[in-house]
mmCIF file of C-alpha atoms in Angstrom:
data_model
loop_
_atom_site.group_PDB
_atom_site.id
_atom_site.type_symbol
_atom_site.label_atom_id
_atom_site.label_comp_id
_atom_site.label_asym_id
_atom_site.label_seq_id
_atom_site.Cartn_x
_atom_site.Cartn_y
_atom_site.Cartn_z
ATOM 1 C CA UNK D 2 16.746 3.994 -2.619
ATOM 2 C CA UNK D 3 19.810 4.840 -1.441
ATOM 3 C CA UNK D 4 18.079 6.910 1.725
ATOM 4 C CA UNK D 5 16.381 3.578 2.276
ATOM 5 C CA UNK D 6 19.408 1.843 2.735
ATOM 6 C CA UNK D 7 21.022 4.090 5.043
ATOM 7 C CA UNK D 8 17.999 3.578 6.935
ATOM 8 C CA UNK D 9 18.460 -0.705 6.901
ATOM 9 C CA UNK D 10 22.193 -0.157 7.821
ATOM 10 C CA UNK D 11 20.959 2.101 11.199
ATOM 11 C CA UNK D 12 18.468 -0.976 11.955
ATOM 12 C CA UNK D 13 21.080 -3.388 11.566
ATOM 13 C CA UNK D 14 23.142 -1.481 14.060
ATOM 14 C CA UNK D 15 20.688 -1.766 15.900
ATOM 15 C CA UNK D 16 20.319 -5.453 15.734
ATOM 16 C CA UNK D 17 17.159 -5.001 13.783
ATOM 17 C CA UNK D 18 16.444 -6.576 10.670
ATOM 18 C CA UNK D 19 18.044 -4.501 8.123
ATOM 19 C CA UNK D 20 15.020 -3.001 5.834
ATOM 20 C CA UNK D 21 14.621 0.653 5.594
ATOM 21 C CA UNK D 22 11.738 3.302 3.779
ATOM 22 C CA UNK D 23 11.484 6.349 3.168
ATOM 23 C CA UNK D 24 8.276 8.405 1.883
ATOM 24 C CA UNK D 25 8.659 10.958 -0.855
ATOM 25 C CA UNK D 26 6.082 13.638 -2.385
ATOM 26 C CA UNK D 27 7.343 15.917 -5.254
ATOM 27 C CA UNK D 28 10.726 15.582 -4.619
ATOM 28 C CA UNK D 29 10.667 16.321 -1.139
ATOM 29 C CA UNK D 30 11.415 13.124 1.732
ATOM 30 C CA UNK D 31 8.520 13.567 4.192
ATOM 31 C CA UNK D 32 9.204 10.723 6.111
ATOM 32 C CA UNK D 33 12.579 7.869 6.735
ATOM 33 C CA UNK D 34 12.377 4.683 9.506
ATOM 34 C CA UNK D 35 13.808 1.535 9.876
ATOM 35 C CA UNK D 36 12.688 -1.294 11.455
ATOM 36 C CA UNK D 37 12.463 -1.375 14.888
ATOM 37 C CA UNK D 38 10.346 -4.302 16.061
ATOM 38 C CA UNK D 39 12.840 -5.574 18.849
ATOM 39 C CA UNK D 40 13.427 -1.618 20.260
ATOM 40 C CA UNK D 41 9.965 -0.823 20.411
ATOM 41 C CA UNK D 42 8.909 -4.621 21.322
ATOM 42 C CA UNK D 43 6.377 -4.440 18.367
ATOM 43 C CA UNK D 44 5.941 -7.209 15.870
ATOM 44 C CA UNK D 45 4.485 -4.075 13.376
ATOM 45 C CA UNK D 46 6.967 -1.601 13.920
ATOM 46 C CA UNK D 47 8.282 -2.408 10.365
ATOM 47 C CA UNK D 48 10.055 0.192 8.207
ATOM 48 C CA UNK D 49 7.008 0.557 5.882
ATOM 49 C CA UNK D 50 4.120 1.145 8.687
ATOM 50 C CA UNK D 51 6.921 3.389 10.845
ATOM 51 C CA UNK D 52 7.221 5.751 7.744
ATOM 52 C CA UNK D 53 3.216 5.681 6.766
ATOM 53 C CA UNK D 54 2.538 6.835 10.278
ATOM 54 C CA UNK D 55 4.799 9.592 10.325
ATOM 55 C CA UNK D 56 3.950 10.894 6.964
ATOM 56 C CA UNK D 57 0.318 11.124 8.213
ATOM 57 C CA UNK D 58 1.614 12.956 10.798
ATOM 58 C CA UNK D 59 3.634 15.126 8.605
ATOM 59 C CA UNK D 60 0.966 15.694 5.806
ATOM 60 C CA UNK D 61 -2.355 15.903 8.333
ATOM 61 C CA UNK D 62 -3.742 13.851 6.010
ATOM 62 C CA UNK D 63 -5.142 10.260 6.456
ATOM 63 C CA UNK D 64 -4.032 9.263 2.603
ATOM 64 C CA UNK D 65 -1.286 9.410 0.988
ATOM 65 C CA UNK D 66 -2.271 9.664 -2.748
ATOM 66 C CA UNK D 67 0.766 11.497 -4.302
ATOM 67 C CA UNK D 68 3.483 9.944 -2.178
ATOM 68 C CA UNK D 69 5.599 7.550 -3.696
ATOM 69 C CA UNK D 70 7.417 4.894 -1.026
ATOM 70 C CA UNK D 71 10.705 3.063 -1.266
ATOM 71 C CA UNK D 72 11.406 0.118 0.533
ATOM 72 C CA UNK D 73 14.771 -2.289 0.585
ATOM 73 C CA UNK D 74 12.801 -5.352 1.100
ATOM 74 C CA UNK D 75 9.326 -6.244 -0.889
ATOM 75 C CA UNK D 76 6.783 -5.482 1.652
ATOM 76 C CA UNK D 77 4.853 -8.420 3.652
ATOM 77 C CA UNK D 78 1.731 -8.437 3.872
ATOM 78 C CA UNK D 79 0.811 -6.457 6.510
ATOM 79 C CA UNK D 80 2.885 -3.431 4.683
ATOM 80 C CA UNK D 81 0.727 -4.160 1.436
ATOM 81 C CA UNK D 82 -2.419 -3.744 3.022
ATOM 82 C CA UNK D 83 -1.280 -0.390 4.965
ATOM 83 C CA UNK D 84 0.101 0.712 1.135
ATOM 84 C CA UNK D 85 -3.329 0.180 -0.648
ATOM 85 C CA UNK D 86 -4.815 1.636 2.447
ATOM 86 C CA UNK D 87 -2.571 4.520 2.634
ATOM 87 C CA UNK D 88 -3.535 4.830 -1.484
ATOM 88 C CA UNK D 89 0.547 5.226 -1.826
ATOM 89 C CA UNK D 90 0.785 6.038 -5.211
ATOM 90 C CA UNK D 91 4.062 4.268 -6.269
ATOM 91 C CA UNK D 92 5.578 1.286 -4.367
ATOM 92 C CA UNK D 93 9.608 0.882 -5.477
ATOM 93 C CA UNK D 94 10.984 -2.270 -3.892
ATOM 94 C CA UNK D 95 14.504 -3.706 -3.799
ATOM 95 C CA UNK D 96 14.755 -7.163 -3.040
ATOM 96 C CA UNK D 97 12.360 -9.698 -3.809
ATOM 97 C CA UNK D 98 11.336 -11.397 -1.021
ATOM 98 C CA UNK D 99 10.071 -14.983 -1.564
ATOM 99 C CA UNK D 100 9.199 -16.064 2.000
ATOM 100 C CA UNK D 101 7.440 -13.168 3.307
ATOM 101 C CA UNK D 102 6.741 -11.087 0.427
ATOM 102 C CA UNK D 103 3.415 -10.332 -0.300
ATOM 103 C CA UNK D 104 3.771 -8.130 -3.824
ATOM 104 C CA UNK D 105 5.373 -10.197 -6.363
ATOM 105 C CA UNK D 106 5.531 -13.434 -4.251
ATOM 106 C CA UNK D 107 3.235 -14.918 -1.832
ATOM 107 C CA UNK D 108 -0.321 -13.702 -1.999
ATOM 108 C CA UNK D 109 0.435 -11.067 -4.480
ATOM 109 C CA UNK D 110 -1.518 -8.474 -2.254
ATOM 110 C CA UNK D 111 -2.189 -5.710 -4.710
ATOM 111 C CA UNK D 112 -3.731 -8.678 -7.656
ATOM 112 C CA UNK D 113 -6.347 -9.934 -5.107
ATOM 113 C CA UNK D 114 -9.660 -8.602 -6.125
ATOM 114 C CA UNK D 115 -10.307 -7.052 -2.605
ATOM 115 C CA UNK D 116 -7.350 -5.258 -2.775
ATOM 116 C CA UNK D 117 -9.252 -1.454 -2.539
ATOM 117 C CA UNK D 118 -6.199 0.245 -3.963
ATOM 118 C CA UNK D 119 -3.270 -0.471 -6.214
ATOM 119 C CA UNK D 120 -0.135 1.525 -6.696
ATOM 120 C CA UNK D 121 2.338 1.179 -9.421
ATOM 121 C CA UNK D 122 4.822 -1.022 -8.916
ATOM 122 C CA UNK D 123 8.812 -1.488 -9.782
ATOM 123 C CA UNK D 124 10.909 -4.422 -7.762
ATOM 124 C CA UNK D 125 14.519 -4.843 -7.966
ATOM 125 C CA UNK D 126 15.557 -1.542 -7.649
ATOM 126 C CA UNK D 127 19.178 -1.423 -6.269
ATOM 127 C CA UNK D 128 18.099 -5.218 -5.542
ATOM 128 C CA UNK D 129 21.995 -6.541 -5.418
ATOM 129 C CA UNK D 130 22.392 -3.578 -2.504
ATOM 130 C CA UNK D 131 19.432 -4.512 -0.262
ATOM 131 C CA UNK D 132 19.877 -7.925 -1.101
ATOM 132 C CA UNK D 133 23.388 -7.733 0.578
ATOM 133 C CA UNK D 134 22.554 -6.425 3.449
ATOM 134 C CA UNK D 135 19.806 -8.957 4.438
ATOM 135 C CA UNK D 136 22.238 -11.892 3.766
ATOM 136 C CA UNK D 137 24.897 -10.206 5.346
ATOM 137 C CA UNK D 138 23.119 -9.430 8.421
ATOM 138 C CA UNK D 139 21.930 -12.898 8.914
ATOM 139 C CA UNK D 140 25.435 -14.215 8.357
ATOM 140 C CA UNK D 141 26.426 -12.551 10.830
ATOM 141 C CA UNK D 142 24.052 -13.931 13.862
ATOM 142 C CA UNK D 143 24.021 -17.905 12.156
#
């Protein structure tokens, strides 16, 4: 998680929301992003989709079924649906995210019964860290 983070601090210097991911297989980081919506003038350019799309790339594979992802904020649920899609293995999360959340809040994405793939699941990791940043960063610009 702590990759993932330094990936939400380079958004937020940015000026981008603050949420960063980075995709790991067997040890190994295959792919890191942070958002960058308002740089690439892209309302899906969010951490999670950046870092699917580059681990295709990366892999030459169009699943990802023994990569494990870790994100600072619980994905939305755009980000869920690429996940299942993706067949992401394990999905670690660190702050919940009870607006736009779509894994443990909202529509609980990965519970609905056309959800086509589910991947394990563990929220709150580093939560007080990611959590931090978020409310930090929009401190900062109220």
């Amino acid at each position: 998680m702590g990759l993932a983070l330094a990936q939400a601090e380079a958004a937020a210097a940015r000026d981008e929301v603050p949420v960063g991911a980075v995709l790991v297989r067997d040890n190994q980081v295959i792919a890191k992003a942070g958002n960058r919506t308002r740089e690439l003038q892209d309302a899906t350019a969010h951490a999670e989709m950046l870092v699917l799309k580059k681990g295709f790339g990366e892999l030459g594979a169009e699943r990802l079924t023994d990569c494990d992802l870790y994100v600072t904020l619980e994905p939305c649920t755009m980000c869920a649906g690429a996940i299942s899609l993706a067949r992401i293995r394990r999905l670690y999360y660190g702050a919940p995210d009870p607006k736009a959340g779509a894994v443990d809040n909202g529509v609980r994405f990965f519970h609905q019964d056309t959800c086509l793939h589910r991947p394990e699941v563990y929220g709150g990791i580093d939560e007080t860290a990611c959590a931090h940043l978020l409310q930090d960063f929009f401190a900062q610009r109220r």
